[in-house]
Coordinates of C-alpha atoms in Angstrom, one line a residue:
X1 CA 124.5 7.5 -4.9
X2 CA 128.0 9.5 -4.8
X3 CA 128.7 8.9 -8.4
X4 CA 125.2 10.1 -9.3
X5 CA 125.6 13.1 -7.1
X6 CA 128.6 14.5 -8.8
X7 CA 127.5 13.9 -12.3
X8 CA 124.1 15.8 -11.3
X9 CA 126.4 18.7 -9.8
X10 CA 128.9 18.7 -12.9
X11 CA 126.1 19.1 -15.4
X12 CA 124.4 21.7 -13.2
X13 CA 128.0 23.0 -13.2
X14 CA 128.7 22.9 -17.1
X15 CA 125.2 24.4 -17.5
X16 CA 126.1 28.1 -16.0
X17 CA 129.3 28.1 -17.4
X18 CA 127.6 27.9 -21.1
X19 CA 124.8 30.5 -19.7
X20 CA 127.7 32.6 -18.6
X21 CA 129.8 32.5 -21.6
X22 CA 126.6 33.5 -23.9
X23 CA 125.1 36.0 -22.0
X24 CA 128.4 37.5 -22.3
X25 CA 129.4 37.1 -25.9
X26 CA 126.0 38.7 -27.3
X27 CA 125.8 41.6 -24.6
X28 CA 128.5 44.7 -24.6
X29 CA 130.0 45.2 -21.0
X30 CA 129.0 47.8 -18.6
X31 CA 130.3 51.2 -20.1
X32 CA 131.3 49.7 -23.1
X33 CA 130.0 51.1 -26.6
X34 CA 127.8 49.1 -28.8
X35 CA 129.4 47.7 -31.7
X36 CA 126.8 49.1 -33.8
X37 CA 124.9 52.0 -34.3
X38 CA 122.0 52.6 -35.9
X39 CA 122.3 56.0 -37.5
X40 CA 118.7 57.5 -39.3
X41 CA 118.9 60.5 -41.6
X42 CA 116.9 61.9 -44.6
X43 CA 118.6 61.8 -47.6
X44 CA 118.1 64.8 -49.9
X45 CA 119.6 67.2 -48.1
X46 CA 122.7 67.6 -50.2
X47 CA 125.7 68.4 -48.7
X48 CA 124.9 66.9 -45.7
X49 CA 123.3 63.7 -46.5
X50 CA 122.2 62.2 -50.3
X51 CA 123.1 59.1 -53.1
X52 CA 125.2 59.8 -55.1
X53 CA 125.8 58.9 -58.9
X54 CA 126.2 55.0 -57.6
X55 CA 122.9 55.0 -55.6
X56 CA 125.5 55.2 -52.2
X57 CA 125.2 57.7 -49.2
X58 CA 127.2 60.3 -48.9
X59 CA 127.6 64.1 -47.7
X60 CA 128.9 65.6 -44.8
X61 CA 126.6 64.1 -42.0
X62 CA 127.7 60.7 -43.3
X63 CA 131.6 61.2 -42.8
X64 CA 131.5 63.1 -39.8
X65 CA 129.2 60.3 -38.0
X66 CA 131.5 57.5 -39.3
X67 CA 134.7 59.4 -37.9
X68 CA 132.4 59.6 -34.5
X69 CA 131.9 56.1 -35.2
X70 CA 135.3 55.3 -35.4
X71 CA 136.4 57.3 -32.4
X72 CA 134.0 55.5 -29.8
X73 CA 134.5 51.7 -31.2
X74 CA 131.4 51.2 -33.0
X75 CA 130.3 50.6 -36.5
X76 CA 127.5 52.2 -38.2
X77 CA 124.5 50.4 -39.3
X78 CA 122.6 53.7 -41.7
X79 CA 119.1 53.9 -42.6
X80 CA 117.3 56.5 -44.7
X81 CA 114.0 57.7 -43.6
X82 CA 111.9 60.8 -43.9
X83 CA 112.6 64.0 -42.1
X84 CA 109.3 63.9 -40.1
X85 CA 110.0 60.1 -39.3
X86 CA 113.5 60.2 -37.5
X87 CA 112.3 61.5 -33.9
X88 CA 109.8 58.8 -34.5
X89 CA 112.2 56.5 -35.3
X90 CA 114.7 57.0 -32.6
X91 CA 111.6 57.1 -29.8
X92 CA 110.4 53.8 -30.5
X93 CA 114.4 52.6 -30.6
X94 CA 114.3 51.5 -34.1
X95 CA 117.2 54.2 -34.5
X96 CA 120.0 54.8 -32.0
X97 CA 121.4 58.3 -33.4
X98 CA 120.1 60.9 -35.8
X99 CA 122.2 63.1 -37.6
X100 CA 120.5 65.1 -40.7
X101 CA 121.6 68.5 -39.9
X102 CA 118.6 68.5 -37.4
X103 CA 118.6 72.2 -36.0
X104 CA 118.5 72.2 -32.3
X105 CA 115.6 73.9 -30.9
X106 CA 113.6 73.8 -27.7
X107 CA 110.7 72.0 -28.5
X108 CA 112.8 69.5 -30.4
X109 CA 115.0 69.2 -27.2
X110 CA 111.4 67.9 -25.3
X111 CA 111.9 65.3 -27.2
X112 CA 115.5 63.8 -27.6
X113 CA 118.7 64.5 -26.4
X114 CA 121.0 66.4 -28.4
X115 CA 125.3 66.7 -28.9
X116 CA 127.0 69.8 -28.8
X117 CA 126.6 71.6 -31.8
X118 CA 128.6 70.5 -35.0
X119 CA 127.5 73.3 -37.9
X120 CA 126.1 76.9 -37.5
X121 CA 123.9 77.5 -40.4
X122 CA 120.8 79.7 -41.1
X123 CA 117.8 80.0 -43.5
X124 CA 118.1 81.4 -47.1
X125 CA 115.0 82.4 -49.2
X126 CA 115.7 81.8 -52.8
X127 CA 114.2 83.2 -55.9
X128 CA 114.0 82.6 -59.7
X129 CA 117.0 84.9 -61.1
X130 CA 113.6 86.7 -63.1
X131 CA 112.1 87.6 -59.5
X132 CA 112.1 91.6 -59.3
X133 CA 109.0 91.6 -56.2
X134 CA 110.9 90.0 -53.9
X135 CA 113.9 91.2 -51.9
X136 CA 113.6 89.9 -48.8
X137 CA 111.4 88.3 -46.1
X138 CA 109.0 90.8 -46.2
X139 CA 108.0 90.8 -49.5
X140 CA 106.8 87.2 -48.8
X141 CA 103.9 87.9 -47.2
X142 CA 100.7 86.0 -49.4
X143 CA 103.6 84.3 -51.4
X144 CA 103.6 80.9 -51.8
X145 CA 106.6 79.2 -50.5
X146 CA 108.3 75.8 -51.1
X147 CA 109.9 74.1 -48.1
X148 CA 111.1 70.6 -47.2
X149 CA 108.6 69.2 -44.0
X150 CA 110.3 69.4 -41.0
X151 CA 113.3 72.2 -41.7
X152 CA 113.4 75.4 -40.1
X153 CA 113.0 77.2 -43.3
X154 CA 109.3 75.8 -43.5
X155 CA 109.0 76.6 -39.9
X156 CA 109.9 80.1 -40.5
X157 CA 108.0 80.2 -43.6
X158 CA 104.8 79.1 -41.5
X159 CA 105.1 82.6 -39.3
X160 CA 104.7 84.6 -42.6
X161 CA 101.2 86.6 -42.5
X162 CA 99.4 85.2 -45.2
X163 CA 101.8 82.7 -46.6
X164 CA 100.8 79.5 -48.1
X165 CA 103.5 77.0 -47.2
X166 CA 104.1 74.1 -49.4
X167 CA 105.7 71.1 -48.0
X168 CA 108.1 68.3 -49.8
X169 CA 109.6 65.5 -48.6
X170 CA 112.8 66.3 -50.4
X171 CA 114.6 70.0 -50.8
X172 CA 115.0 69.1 -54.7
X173 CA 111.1 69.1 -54.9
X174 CA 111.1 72.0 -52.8
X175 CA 113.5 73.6 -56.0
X176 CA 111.6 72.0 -58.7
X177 CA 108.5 73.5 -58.1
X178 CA 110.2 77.0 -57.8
X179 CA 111.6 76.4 -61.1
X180 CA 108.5 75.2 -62.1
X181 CA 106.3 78.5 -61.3
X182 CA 104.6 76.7 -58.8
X183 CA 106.1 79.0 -56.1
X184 CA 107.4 82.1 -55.7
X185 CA 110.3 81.2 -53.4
X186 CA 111.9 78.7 -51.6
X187 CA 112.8 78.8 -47.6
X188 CA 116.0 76.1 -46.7
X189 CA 119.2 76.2 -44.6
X190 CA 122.1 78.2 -46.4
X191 CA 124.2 75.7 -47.9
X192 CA 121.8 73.2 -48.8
X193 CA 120.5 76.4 -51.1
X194 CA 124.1 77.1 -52.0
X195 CA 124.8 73.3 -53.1
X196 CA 122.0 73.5 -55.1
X197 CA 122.5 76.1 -57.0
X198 CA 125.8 75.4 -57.8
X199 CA 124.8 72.0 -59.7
X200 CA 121.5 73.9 -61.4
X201 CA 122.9 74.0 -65.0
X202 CA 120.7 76.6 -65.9
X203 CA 121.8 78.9 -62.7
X204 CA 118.1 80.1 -62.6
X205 CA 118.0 80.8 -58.9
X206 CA 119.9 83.4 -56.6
X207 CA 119.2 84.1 -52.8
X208 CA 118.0 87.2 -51.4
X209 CA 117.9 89.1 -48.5
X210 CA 119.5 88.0 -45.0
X211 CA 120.2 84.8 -44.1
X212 CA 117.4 84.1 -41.4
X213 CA 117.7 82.1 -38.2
X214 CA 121.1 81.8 -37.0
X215 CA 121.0 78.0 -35.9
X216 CA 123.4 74.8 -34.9
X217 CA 123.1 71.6 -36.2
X218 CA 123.2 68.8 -33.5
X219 CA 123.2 64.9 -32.9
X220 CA 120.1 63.3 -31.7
X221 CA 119.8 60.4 -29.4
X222 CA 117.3 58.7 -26.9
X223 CA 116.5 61.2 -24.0
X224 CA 117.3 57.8 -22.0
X225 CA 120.7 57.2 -23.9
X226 CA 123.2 59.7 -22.2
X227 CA 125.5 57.4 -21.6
X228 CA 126.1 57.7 -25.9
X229 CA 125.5 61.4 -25.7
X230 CA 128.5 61.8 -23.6
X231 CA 130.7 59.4 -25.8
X232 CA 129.4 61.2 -29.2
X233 CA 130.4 64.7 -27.6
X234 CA 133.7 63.0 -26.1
X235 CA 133.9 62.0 -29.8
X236 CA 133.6 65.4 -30.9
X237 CA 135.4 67.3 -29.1
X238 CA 138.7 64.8 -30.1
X239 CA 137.5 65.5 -33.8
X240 CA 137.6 68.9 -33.5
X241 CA 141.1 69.0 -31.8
X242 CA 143.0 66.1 -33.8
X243 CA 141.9 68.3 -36.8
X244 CA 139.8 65.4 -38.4
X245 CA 136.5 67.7 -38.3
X246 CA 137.9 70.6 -40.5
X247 CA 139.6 67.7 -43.0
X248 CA 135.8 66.2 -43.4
X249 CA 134.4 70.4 -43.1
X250 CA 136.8 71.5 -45.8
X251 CA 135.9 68.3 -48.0
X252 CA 132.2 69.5 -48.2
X253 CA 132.6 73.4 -48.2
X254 CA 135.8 74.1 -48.6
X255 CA 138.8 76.0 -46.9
X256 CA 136.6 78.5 -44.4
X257 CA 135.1 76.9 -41.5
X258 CA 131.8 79.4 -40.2

């Protein structure tokens, strides 16, 4: 009866040890980082995010999340989606982070959390070089406009009297049907437009006007995710100070940080 006792209690014994010991090798300790992260962005958004000649992602986004990466422990896990699909994405947890030089705005903020800012930019319109009726945002008005869905240029393009807005899932669509006379201009962040037109070989476009919309560029997470927030800005801040954020800035756009 004794012997049968202990070998009950012994198994019953070996039993939470082996619960123990997996619970904790598949879970991360309290305040611990993940080990991965899943990181969403929209790839045609050169520099910031795209494939390049070997079909891998690269751009701007894309090294200064894998130095965040780096900083807080984890590894990242990337997936390309749409634009429109990534606050989707990271609300139903299928993402952990979004960075795709997402402007940060208030009624995005309704809906995710977002880092301090990492890029100022603002909207450029941009014309065929042959374009003599357009000078600036004004002359837009009952233009037809090529945008990418989701970007602050097609929001700003939207608030145009009589503008007809046309939406692409991708800013070199957005450029192709400008070149193509199927608009008269195209509405995108700055040095999107810039990068652009710097690989066009026929250097048929030029931007005029003001740059529009003054914005900042942020890190998206899970409204209930602030423990990451506050290690991605930690993250940030140390980039920023160690001098690893102008080495990845001056990679994409050279010596002058804005």
């Amino acid at each position: 009866m004794l012997r049968k006792w202990w070998v009950v209690t012994a198994m019953a014994v070996c039993c939470l040890a082996l619960l123990i010991t997996g619970c904790g090798s598949d879970q991360p300790k309290a305040g611990e980082a993940a080990k991965t992260i899943r990181v969403g962005a929209e790839t045609t958004f050169p520099p910031f995010e795209f494939a390049d000649e070997k079909g891998d992602y690269a751009g701007f986004d894309l090294d200064l999340i894998h130095a965040v990466a780096k900083e807080i422990g984890a590894e990242v896990e990337f997936k390309s989606m749409g634009f429109d699909a990534l606050i989707p994405a990271l609300n139903s947890k299928q993402i952990d982070v979004i960075i795709s030089a997402m402007s940060i705005t208030d009624e995005r903020k309704q809906a995710v959390l977002f880092s301090d800012p990492y890029y100022k930019s603002g909207v450029a319109i941009v014309v065929r070089k042959d374009e003599t009726g357009i000078q600036g945002k004004d002359d837009l008005e009952g233009k037809t406009i090529a945008c990418q869905i989701g970007n602050t240029g097609s929001m700003s393009a939207a608030e145009i009297p009589g503008a007809k807005v046309i939406n692409f899932d991708g800013a070199n669509q957005a450029f192709l049907q400008l070149k193509n006379g199927g608009a008269d201009a195209v509405m995108i962040d700055l040095p999107v437009a810039q990068d652009y037109m710097k690989k066009d070989a026929d250097q048929s476009f030029m931007v005029v006007g003001d740059v529009l919309e003054a914005e900042y560029y942020g890190i998206a997470v899970n409204k209930d995710n602030k423990e990451l927030m506050d290690k991605i800005n930690a993250a940030l801040k140390k980039l920023q100070e160690n001098g690893e954020y102008d080495k990845i800035y001056q990679k994409w756009f050279g010596d002058t940080k804005q």
